[in-house]
Tab-separated table of C-alpha atoms in Angstrom:
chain	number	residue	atom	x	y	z
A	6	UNK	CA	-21.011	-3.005	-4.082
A	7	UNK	CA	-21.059	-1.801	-7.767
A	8	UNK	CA	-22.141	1.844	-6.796
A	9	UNK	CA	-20.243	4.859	-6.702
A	10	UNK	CA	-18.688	4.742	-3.028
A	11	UNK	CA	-16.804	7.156	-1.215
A	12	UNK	CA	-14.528	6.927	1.695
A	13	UNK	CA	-12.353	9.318	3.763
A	14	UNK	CA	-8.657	8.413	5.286
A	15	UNK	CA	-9.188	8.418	9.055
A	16	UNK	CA	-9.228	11.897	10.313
A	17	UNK	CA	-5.848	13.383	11.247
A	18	UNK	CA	-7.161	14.280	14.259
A	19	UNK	CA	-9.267	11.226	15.508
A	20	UNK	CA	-6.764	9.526	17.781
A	21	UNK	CA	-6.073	12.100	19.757
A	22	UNK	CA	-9.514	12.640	20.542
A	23	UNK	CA	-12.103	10.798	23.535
A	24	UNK	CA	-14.117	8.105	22.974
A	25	UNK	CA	-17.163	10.169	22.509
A	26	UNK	CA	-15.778	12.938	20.294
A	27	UNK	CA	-14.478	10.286	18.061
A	28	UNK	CA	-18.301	8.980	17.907
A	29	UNK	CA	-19.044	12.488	17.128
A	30	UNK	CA	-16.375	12.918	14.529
A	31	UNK	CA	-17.379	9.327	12.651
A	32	UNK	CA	-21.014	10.756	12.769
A	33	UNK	CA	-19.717	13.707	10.949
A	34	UNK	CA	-18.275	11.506	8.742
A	35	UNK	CA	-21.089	9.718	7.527
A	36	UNK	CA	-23.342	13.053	7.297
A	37	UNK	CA	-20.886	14.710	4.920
A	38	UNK	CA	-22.071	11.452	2.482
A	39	UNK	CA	-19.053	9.110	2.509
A	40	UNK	CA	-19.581	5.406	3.043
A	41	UNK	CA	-16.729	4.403	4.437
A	42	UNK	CA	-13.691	5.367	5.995
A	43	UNK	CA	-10.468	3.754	5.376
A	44	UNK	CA	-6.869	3.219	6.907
A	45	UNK	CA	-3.168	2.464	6.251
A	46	UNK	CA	-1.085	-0.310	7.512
A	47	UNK	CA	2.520	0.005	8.483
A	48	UNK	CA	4.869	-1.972	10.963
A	49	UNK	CA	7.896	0.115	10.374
A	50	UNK	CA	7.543	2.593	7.951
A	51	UNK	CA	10.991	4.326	6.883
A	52	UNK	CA	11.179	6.094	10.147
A	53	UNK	CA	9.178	3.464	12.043
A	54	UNK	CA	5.801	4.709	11.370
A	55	UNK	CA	2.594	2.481	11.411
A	56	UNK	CA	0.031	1.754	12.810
A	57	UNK	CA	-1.717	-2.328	12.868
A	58	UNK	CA	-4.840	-2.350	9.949
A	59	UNK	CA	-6.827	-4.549	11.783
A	60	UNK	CA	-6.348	-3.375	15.445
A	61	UNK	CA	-7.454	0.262	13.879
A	62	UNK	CA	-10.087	-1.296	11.784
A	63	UNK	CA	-11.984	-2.718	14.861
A	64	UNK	CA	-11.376	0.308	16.259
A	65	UNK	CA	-13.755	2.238	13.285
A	66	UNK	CA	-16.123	-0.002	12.968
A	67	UNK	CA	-17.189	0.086	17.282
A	68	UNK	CA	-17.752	3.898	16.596
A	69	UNK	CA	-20.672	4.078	13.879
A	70	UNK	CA	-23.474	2.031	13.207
A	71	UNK	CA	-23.276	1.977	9.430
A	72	UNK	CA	-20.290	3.439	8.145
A	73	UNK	CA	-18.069	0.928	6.494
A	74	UNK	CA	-14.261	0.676	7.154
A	75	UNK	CA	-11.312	-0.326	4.686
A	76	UNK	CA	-7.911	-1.491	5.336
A	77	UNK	CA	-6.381	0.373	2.016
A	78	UNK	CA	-3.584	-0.869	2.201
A	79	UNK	CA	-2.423	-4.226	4.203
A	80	UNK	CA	0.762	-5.831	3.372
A	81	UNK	CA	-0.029	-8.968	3.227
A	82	UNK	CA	3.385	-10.109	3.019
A	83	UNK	CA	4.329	-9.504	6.246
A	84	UNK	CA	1.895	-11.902	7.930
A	85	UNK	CA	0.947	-15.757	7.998
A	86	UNK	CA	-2.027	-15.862	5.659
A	87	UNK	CA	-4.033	-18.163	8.886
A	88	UNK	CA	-3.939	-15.190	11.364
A	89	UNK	CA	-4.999	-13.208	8.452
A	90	UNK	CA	-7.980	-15.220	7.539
A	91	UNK	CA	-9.139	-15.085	11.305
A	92	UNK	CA	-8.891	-11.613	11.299
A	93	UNK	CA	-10.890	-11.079	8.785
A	94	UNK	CA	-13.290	-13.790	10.354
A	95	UNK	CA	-13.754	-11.858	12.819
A	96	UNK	CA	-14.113	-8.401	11.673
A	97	UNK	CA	-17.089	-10.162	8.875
A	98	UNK	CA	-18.621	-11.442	12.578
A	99	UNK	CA	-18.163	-7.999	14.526
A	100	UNK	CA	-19.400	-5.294	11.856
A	101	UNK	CA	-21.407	-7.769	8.985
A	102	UNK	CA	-21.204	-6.312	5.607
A	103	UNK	CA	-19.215	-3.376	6.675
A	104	UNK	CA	-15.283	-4.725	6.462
A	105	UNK	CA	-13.447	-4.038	2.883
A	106	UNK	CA	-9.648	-5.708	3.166
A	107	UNK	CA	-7.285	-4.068	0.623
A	108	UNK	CA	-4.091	-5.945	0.063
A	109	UNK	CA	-0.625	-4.831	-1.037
A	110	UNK	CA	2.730	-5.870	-1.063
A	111	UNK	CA	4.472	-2.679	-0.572
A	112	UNK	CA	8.005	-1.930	-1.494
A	113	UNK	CA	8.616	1.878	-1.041
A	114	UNK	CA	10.891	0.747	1.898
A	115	UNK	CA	12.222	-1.958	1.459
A	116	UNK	CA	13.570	-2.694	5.204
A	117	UNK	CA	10.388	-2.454	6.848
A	118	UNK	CA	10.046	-6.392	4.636
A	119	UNK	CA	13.335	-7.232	6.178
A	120	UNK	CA	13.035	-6.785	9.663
A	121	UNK	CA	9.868	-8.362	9.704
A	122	UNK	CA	12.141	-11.403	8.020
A	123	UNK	CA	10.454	-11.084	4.690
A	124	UNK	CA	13.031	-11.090	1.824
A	125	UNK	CA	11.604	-8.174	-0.685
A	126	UNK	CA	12.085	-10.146	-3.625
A	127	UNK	CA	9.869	-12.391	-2.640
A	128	UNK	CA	6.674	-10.390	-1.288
A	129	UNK	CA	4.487	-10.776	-4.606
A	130	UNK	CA	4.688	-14.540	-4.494
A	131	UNK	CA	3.857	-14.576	-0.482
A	132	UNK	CA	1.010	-12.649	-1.574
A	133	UNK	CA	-0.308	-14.723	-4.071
A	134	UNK	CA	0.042	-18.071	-1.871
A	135	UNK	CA	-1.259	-16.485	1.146
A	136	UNK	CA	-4.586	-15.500	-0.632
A	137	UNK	CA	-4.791	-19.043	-1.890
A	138	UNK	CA	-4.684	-19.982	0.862
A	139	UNK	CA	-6.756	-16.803	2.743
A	140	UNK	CA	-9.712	-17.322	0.004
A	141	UNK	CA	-10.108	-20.976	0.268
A	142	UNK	CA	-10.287	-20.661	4.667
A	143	UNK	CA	-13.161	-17.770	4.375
A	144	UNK	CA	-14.575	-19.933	1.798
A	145	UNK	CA	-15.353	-22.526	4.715
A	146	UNK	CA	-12.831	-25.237	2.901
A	147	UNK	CA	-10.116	-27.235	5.073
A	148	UNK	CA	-6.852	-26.120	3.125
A	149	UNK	CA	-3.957	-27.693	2.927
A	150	UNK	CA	-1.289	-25.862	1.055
A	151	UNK	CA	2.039	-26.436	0.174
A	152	UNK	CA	4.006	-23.479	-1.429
A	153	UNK	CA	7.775	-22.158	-1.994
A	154	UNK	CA	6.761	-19.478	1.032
A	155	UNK	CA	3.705	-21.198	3.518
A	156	UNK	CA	2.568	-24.939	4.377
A	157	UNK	CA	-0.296	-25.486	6.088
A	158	UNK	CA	-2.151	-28.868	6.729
A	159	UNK	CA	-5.564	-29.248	6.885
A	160	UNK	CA	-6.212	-25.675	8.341
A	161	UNK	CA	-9.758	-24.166	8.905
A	162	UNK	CA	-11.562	-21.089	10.179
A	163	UNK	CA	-14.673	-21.262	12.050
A	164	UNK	CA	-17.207	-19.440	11.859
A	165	UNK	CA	-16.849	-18.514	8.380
A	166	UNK	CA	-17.974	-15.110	7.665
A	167	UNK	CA	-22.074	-14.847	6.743
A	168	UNK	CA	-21.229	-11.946	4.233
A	169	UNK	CA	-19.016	-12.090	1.597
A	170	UNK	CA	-15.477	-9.670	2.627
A	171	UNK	CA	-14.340	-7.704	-0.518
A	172	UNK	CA	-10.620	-8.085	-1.522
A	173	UNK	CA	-9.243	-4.869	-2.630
A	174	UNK	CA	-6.417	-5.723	-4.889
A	175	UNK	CA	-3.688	-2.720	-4.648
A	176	UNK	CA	-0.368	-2.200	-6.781
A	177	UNK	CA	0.808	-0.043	-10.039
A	178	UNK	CA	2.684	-3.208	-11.217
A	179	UNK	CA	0.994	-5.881	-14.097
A	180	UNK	CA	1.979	-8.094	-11.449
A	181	UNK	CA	-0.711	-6.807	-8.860
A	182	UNK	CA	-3.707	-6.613	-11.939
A	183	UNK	CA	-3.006	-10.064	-12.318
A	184	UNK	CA	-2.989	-10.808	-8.428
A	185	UNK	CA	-6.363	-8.670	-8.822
A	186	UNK	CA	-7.821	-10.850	-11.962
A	187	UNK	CA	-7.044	-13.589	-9.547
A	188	UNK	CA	-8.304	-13.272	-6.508
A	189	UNK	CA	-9.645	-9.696	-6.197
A	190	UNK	CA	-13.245	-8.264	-6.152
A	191	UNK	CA	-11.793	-4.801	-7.796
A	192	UNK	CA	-8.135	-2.911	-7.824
A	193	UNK	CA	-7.304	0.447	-6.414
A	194	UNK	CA	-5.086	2.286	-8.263
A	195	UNK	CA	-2.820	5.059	-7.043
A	196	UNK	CA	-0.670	7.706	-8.801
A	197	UNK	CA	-1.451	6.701	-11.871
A	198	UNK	CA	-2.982	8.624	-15.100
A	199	UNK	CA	-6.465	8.195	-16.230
A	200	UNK	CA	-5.228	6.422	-19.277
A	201	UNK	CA	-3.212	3.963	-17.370
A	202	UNK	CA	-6.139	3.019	-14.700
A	203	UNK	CA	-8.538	2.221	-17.645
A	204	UNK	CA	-5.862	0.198	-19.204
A	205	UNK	CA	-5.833	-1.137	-15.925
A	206	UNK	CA	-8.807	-2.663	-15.733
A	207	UNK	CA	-9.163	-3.011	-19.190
A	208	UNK	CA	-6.172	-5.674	-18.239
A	209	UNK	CA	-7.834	-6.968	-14.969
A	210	UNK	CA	-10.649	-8.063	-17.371
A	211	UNK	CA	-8.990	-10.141	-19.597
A	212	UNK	CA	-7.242	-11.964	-17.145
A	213	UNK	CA	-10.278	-12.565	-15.218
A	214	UNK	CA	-11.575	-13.931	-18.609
A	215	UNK	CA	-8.901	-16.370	-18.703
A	216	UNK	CA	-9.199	-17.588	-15.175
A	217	UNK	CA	-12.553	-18.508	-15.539
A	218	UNK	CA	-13.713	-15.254	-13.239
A	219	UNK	CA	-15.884	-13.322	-16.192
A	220	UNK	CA	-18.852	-12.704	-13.664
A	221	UNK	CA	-16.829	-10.260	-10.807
A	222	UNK	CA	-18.807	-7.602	-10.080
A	223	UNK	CA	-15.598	-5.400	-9.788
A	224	UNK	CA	-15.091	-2.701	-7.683
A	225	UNK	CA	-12.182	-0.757	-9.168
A	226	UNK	CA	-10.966	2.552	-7.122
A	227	UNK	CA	-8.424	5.145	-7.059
A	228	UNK	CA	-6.643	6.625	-3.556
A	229	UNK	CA	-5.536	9.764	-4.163
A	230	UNK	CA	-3.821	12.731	-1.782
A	231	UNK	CA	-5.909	15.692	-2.709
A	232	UNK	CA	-5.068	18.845	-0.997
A	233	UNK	CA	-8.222	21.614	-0.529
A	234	UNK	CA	-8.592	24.868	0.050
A	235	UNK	CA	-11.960	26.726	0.180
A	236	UNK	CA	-10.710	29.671	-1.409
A	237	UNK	CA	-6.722	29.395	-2.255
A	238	UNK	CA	-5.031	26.449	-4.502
A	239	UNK	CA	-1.923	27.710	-3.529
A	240	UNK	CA	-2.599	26.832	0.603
A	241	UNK	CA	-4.241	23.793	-0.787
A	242	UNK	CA	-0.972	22.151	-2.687
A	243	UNK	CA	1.591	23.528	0.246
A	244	UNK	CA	-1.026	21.621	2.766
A	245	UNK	CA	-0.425	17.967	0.200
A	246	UNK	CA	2.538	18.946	0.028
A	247	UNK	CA	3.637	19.084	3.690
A	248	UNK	CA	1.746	15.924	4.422
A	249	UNK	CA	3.083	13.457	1.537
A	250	UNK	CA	6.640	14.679	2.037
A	251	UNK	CA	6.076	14.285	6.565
A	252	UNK	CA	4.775	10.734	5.778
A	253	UNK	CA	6.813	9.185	2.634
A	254	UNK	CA	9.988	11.180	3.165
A	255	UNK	CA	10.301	12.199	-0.493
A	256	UNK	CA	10.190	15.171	-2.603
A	257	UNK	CA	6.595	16.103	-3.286
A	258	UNK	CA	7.894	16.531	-6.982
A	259	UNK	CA	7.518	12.774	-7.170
A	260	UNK	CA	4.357	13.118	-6.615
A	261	UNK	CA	2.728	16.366	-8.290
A	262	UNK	CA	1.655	15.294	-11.348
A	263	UNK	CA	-0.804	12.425	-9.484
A	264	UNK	CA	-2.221	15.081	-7.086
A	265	UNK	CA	-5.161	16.924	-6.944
A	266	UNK	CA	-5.327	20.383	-5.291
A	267	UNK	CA	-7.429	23.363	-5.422
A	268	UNK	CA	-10.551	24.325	-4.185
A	269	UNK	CA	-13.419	21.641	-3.755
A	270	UNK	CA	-14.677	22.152	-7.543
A	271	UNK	CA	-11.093	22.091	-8.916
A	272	UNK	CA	-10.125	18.914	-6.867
A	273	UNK	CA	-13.688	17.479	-7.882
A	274	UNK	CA	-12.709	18.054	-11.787
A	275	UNK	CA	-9.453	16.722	-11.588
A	276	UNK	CA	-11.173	13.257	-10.255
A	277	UNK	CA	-14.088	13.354	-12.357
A	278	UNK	CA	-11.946	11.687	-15.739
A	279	UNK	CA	-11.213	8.399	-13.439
A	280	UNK	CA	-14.947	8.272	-12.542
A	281	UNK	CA	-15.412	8.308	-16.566
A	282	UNK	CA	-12.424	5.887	-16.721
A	283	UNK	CA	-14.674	3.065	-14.483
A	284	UNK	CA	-13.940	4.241	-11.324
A	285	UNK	CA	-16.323	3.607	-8.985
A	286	UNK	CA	-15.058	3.806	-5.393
A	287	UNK	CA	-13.336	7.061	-4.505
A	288	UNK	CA	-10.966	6.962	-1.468
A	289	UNK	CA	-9.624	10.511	-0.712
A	290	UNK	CA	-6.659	11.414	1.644
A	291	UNK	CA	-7.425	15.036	2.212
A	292	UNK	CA	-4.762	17.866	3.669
A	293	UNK	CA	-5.898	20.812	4.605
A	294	UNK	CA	-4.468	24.119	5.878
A	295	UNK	CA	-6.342	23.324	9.135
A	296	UNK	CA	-6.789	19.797	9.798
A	297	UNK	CA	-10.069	20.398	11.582
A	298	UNK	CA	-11.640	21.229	8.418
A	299	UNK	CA	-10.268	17.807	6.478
A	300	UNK	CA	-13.844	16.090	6.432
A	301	UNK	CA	-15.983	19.277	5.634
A	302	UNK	CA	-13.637	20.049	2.489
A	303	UNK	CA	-13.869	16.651	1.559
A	304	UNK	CA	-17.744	16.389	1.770
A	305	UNK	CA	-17.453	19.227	-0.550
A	306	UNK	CA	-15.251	17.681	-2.594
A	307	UNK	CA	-17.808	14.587	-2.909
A	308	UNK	CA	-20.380	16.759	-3.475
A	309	UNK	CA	-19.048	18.473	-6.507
A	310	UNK	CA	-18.086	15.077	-7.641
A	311	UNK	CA	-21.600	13.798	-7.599
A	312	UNK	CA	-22.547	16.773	-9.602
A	313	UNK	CA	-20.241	15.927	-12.229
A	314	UNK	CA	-21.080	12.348	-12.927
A	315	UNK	CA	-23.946	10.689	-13.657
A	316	UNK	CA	-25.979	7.341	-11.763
A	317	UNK	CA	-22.862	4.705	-12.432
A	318	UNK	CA	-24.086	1.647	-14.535
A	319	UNK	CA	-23.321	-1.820	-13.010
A	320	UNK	CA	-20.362	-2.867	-14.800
């Protein structure tokens, strides 16, 4: 998976749609050239938001043949890694080759970790155990584990999955590019500068180098909000603007600097440095004006980015 990938957040509009006019609007998907799409996961986000990664997940992947689907991001901390590992299972046996799991440990509200009874503290190190512990079950080994957060004895998954699952390391922190050096297949960065993702993974790369992990082949991405407009920046930052502020319940101004808006070709140059920075998987959240016209604007967003940037190398 060391080509230039694209994916599209699901579709404001998809689950309010029937079965077959979601078909239809996956289909759509696919023809406007992105490979995937890809999803949140919340259990009770600030207001109670969310929506369950996996449940939505197996959702995707029933509507399209080909199109891959992401979990960008699940927090891992809120779950026993053994459930997790099945899941996964699972999705590897019901769309083969076509499942990427990102992994988080989220933060931005704190009390959705306490009243699932995780202290908030301690959500990086139930991370880190639980893909121990996650990695070495898909792997096909009996695990037995004993950690400050999980113990499990002798635990297996079977089937194991035929195809290899990427593990999307996400996080801004030095602690989540080490989780990714780790145990990752690539990191996904997310309002951060061009000069800080290629420090990024210049970091990633060095601590995979001292784990013993020199021969990834990484899949680093960014996530970005992009707002679009066809013919008015101004309707396309109000349209990011309104959607960031609905979902995180902050001021936008927090965000700003880390979000692209414009038309297609502006949004598409304001991307194109992290392609140059070794990005090579491009997950877009677009707002538009019109939400019926999110996946058109962001085909054309893909397709000025292809223009820009040349056949990636393998890295």
């Amino acid at each position: 998976m060391n080509q230039l990938r694209f994916g599209l957040a699901t579709p404001t509009t998809l689950w309010g749609l029937d079965w077959l006019a979601r078909q239809q609007q996956l289909q759509d998907i696919a023809a406007a050239g992105f490979d995937q799409v890809f999803l949140a996961d919340h259990v009770s986000f600030r207001n109670g938001s969310g929506a369950d990664g996996f449940v939505e997940a197996a959702s995707l992947a029933q509507l399209h043949p080909s199109l891959a689907v992401m979990i960008s991001i699940y927090l891992l901390p809120l779950r026993h890694p053994l459930p997790v590992a099945r899941q996964i299972a699972s999705m590897a046996r019901t769309a083969p080759g076509r499942f990427i799991f990102g992994i988080g440990i989220g933060g931005e509200d704190p009390h959705e970790l306490e009243v699932c009874g995780v202290d908030p503290k301690m959500r990086g190190r139930r991370a880190n155990e639980s893909l121990s512990i996650i990695k070495g079950l898909l792997a096909g080994d009996t695990v037995s584990f004993k950690g400050a957060q999980f113990q499990v004895d002798k635990a297996r998954i079977r089937p194991t999955p035929a195809l290899p699952v990427p593990m999307i390391v996400g996080g801004r922190s030095d602690a989540a590019l080490a989780r990714t050096a780790q145990f990752g297949d690539g990191w996904i960065g997310v309002w951060c500068s061009v000069k800080r993702f290629q420090q990024a993974i210049g970091i990633i790369a060095d601590r995979a180098q001292e784990a013993g992990r020199a021969d990834v082949q990484w899949l680093h991405g960014y996530q970005p909000w992009v707002g679009v407009d066809a013919k008015r920046p101004e309707r396309a930052e109000a349209a990011v603007k309104t959607g960031m502020e609905g979902f995180y319940k902050i001021p936008f101004e927090n965000f700003a600097r880390y979000t692209p808006s414009g038309t297609p070709q502006q949004v598409a140059e304001q991307l194109a440095p992290y392609y140059e920075a070794g990005c090579r998987m491009f997950n877009i959240k677009v707002c538009a004006e019109h939400p019926e016209e999110e996946i058109a604007l962001g085909a054309e967003v893909v397709t000025c980015l292809k223009g820009m940037v040349s056949a990636p190398p393998d890295r």
